[in-house]
Coordinates of C-alpha atoms and ligand atoms in Angstrom, one line a residue:
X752 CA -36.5 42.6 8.1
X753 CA -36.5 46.2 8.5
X754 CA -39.0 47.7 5.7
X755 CA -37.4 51.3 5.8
X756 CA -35.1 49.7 3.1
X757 CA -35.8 49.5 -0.3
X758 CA -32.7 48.0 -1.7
X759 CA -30.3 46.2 -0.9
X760 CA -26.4 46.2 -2.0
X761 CA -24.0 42.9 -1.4
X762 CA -21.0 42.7 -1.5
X763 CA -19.9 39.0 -2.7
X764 CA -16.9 37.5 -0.9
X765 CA -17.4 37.2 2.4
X766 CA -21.3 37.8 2.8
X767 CA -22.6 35.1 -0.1
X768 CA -19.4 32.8 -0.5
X769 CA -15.5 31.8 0.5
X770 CA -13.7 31.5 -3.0
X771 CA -16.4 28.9 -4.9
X772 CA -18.1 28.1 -1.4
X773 CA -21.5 29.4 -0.7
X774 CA -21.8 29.9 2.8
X775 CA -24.9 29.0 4.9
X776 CA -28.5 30.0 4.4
X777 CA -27.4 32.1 1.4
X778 CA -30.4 30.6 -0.8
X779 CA -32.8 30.5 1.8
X780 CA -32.0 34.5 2.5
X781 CA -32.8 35.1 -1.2
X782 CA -35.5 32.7 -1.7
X783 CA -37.3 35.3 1.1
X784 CA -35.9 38.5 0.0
X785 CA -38.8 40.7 -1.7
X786 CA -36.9 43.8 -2.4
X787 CA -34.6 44.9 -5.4
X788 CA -30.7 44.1 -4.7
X789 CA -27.1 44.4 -6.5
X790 CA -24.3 42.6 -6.0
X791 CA -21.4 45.4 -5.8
X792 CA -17.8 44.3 -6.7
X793 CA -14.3 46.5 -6.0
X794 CA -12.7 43.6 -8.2
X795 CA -12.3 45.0 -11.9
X796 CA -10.9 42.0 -13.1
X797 CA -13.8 40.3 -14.6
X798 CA -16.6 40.7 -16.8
X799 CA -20.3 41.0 -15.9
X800 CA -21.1 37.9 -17.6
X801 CA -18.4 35.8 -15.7
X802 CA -19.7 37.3 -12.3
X803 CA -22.9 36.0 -13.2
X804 CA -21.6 32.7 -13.8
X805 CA -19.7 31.9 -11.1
X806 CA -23.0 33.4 -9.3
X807 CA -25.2 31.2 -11.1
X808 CA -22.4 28.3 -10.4
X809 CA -23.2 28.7 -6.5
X810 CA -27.2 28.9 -7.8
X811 CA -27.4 32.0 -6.6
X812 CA -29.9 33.9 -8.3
X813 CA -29.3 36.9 -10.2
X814 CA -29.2 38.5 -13.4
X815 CA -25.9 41.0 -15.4
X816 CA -28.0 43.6 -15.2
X817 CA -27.2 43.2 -11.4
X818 CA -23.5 43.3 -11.2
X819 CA -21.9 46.2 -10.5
X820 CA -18.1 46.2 -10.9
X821 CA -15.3 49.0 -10.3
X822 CA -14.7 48.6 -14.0
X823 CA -18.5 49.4 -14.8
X824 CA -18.4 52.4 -12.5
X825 CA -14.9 53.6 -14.0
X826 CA -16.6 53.3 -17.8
X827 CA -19.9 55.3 -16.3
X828 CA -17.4 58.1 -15.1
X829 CA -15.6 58.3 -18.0
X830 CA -19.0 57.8 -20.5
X831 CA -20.5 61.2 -18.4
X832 CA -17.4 63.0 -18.1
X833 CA -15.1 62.5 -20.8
X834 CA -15.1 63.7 -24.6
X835 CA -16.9 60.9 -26.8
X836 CA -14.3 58.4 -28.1
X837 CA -11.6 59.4 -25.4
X838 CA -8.2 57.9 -25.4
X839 CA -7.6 55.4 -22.3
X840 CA -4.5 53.8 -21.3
X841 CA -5.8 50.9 -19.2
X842 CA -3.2 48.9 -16.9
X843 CA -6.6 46.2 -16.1
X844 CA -7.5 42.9 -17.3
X845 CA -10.4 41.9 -19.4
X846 CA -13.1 43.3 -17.3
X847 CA -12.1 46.5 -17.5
X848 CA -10.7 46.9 -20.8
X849 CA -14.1 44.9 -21.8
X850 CA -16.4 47.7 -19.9
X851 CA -14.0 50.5 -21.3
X852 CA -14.3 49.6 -25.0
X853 CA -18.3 48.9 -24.7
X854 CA -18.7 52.8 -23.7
X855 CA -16.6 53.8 -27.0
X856 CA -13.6 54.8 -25.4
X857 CA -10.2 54.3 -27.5
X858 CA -7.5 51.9 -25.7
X859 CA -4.3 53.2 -26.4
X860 CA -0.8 53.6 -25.2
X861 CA -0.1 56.8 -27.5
X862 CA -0.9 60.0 -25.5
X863 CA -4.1 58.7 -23.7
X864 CA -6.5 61.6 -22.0
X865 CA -6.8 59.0 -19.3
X866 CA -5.1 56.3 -17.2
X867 CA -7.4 54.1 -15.3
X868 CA -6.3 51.7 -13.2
X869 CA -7.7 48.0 -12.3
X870 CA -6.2 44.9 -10.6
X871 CA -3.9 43.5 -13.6
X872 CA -1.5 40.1 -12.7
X873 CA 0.4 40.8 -15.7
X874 CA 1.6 44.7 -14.2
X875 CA 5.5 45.1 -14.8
X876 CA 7.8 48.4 -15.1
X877 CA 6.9 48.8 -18.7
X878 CA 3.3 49.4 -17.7
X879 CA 4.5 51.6 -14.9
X880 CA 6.6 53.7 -16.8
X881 CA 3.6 53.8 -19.5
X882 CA 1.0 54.9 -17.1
X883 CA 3.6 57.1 -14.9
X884 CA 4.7 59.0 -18.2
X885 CA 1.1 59.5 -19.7
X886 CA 0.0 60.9 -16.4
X887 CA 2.9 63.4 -16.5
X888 CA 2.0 64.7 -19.7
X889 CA -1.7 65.1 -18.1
X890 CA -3.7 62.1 -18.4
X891 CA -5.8 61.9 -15.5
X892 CA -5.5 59.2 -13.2
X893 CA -8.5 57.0 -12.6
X894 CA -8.3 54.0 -10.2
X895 CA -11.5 51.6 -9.8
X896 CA -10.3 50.9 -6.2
X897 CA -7.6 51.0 -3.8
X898 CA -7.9 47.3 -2.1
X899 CA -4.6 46.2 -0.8
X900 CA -5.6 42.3 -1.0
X901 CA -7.7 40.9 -2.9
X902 CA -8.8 37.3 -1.6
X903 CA -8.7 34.0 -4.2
X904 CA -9.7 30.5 -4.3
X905 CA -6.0 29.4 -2.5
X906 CA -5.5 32.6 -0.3
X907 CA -4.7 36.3 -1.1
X908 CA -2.7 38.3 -3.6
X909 CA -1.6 41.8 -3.6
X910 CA -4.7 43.6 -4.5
X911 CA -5.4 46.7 -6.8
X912 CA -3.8 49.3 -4.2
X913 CA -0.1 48.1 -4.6
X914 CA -0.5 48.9 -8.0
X915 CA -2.0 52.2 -8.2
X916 CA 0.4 53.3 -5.6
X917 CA 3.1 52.8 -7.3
X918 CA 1.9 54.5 -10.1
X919 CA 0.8 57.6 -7.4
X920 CA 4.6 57.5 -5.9
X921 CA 6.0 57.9 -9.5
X922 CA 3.6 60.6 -10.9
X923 CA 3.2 62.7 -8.1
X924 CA -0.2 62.5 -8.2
X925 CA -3.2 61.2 -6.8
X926 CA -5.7 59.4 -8.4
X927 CA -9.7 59.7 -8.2
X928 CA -11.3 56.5 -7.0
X929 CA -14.4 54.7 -8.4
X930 CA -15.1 51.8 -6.0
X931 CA -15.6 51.2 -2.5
X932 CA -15.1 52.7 0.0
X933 CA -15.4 56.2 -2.6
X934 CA -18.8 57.3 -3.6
X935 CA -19.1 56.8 -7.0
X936 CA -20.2 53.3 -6.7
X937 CA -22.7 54.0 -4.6
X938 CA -24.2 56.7 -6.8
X939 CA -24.0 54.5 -9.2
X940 CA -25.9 51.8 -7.9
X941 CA -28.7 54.0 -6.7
X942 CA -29.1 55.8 -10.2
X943 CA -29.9 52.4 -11.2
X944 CA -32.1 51.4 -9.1
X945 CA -33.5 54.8 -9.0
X946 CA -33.6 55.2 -5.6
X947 CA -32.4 57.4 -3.5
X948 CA -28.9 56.0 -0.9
X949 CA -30.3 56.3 2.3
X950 CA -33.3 54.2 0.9
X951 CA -30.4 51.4 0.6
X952 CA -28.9 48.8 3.1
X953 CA -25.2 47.5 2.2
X954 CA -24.2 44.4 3.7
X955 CA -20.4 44.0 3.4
X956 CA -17.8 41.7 5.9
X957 CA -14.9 44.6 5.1
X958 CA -15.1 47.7 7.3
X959 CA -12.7 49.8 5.7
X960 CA -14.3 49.3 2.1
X961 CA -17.7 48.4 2.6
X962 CA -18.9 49.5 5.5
X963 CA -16.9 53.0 5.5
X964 CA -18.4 53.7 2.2
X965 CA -21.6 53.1 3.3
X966 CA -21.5 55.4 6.3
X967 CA -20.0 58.0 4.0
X968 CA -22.5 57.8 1.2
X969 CA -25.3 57.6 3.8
X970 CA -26.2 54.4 3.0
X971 CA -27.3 51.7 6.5
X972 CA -24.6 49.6 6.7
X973 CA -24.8 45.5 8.3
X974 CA -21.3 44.2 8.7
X975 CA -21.7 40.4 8.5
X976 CA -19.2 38.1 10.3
X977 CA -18.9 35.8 7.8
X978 CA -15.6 37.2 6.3
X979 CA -13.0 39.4 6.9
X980 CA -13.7 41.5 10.3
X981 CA -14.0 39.6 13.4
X982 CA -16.2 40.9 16.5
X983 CA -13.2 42.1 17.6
X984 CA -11.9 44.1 15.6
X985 CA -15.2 46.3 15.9
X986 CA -13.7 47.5 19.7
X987 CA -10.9 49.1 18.1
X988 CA -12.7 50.2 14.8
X989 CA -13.3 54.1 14.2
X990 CA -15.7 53.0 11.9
X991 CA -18.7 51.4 13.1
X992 CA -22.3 49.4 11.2
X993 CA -25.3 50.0 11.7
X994 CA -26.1 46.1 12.2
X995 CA -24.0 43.4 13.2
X996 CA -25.3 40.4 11.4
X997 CA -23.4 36.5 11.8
X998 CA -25.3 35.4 8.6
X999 CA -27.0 36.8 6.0
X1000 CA -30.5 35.3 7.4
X1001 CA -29.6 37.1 11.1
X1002 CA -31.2 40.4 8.9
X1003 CA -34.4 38.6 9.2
X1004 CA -34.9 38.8 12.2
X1005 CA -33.5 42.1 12.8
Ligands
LIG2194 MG1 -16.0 41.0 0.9

């Protein structure tokens, strides 16, 4: 492997499993890997702790102080920008209302300072009209990403996007955005590895979240064809790795 690196950032589905499936040479890759490495998450939905298990579940080795979700990054924002004890309006599930509440923030419907927004199956117009009207009386608008599927064990569901653009369409306004392909993510993952992000490699199967944000944050970036993009779709692709990998172990040899 290339030793300008020194760290590495995954991305999960796609590059180290399909749904509970690890894909090939996933172990081996890590049983030869020498340098530090997160695993990097746009999905908000779940806690640290049940990353690592279902991790762990594929025996894949890593610990919580690895996992880096949207919903992390949104509670880092909001813990280094926002007054102490800040009232949230969360339209999220347990993994962000879980990251939200361990930084000391206040979950509320009544007259929240902010409205951050994570994937949440349970969304319906009450929610909307919650987040839409608390944004119009000045809350600022947060989302943790802007996916527009998210992939599952059976298939795919509307992803994170669907929501917060509804809530954008409604409020007239346009949110700020913590996960991939935006930068805070990467900044985040760096400060905590303190090094600096062109020090980093990702390695991501999505182009326009992954891959994009890499580019953007100056990050290298190794597409692996293991999930979503197909070697052709990089023809027509403004956005372009630095690697093409098939399989995680292919970075071995590069
Ligand atoms: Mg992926």
């Amino acid at each position: 492997m290339n030793r300008r690196f020194r760290g590495i950032l995954f991305d999960m589905d796609g590059v180290l499993y399909h749904g509970s499936q690890r894909l090939a040479g996933v172990l081996e890759f890590f049983t030869v890997l020498e340098l530090p490495y997160r695993f990097v998450t746009n999905n908000s939905s779940r806690t640290p702790t049940q990353v690592l298990e279902r991790l762990h579940n594929m025996e894949i080795p890593a610990t919580v102080e690895q996992i880096l979700t949207s919903a992390l990054v949104a509670a880092d924002y909001l813990h280094r920008t926002a007054p102490p004890a800040a009232k949230v309006y969360v339209v999220g599930e347990v993994g962000l209302r879980t990251a939200l509440i361990d930084e000391g923030f206040r979950l509320t419907d009544d007259q929240p300072d902010y409205v951050v927004v994570g994937l949440d199956r349970a969304f319906d117009e009450a929610k909307l009209t919650t987040a839409v009207t608390a944004i119009r009386n000045g809350a600022s608008f947060i989302a943790t990403n802007m996916d527009r599927v998210l992939m599952n064990e059976t298939g795919s569901q509307p992803g994170t996007g669907t929501i917060v653009d509804r809530i954008a369409e409604a409020s007239g306004q346009t949110p700020l955005v913590m996960g991939k392909p935006e930068r805070p993510m990467f900044e985040m993952a760096a400060v905590q590895m303190a090094l600096a992000l062109e020090d980093l490699l990702m390695i991501g199967d999505n182009l326009e979240t992954d891959i994009l944000g890499a580019k953007r944050a100056g990050i290298t970036a190794a597409l692996v064809l293991t999930g979503v993009t197909k070697r052709a779709d990089l023809v027509t692709s403004p956005v372009q790795p630095d690697l093409v990998l098939e399989n995680l172990l292919d970075l071995l040899k590069s």
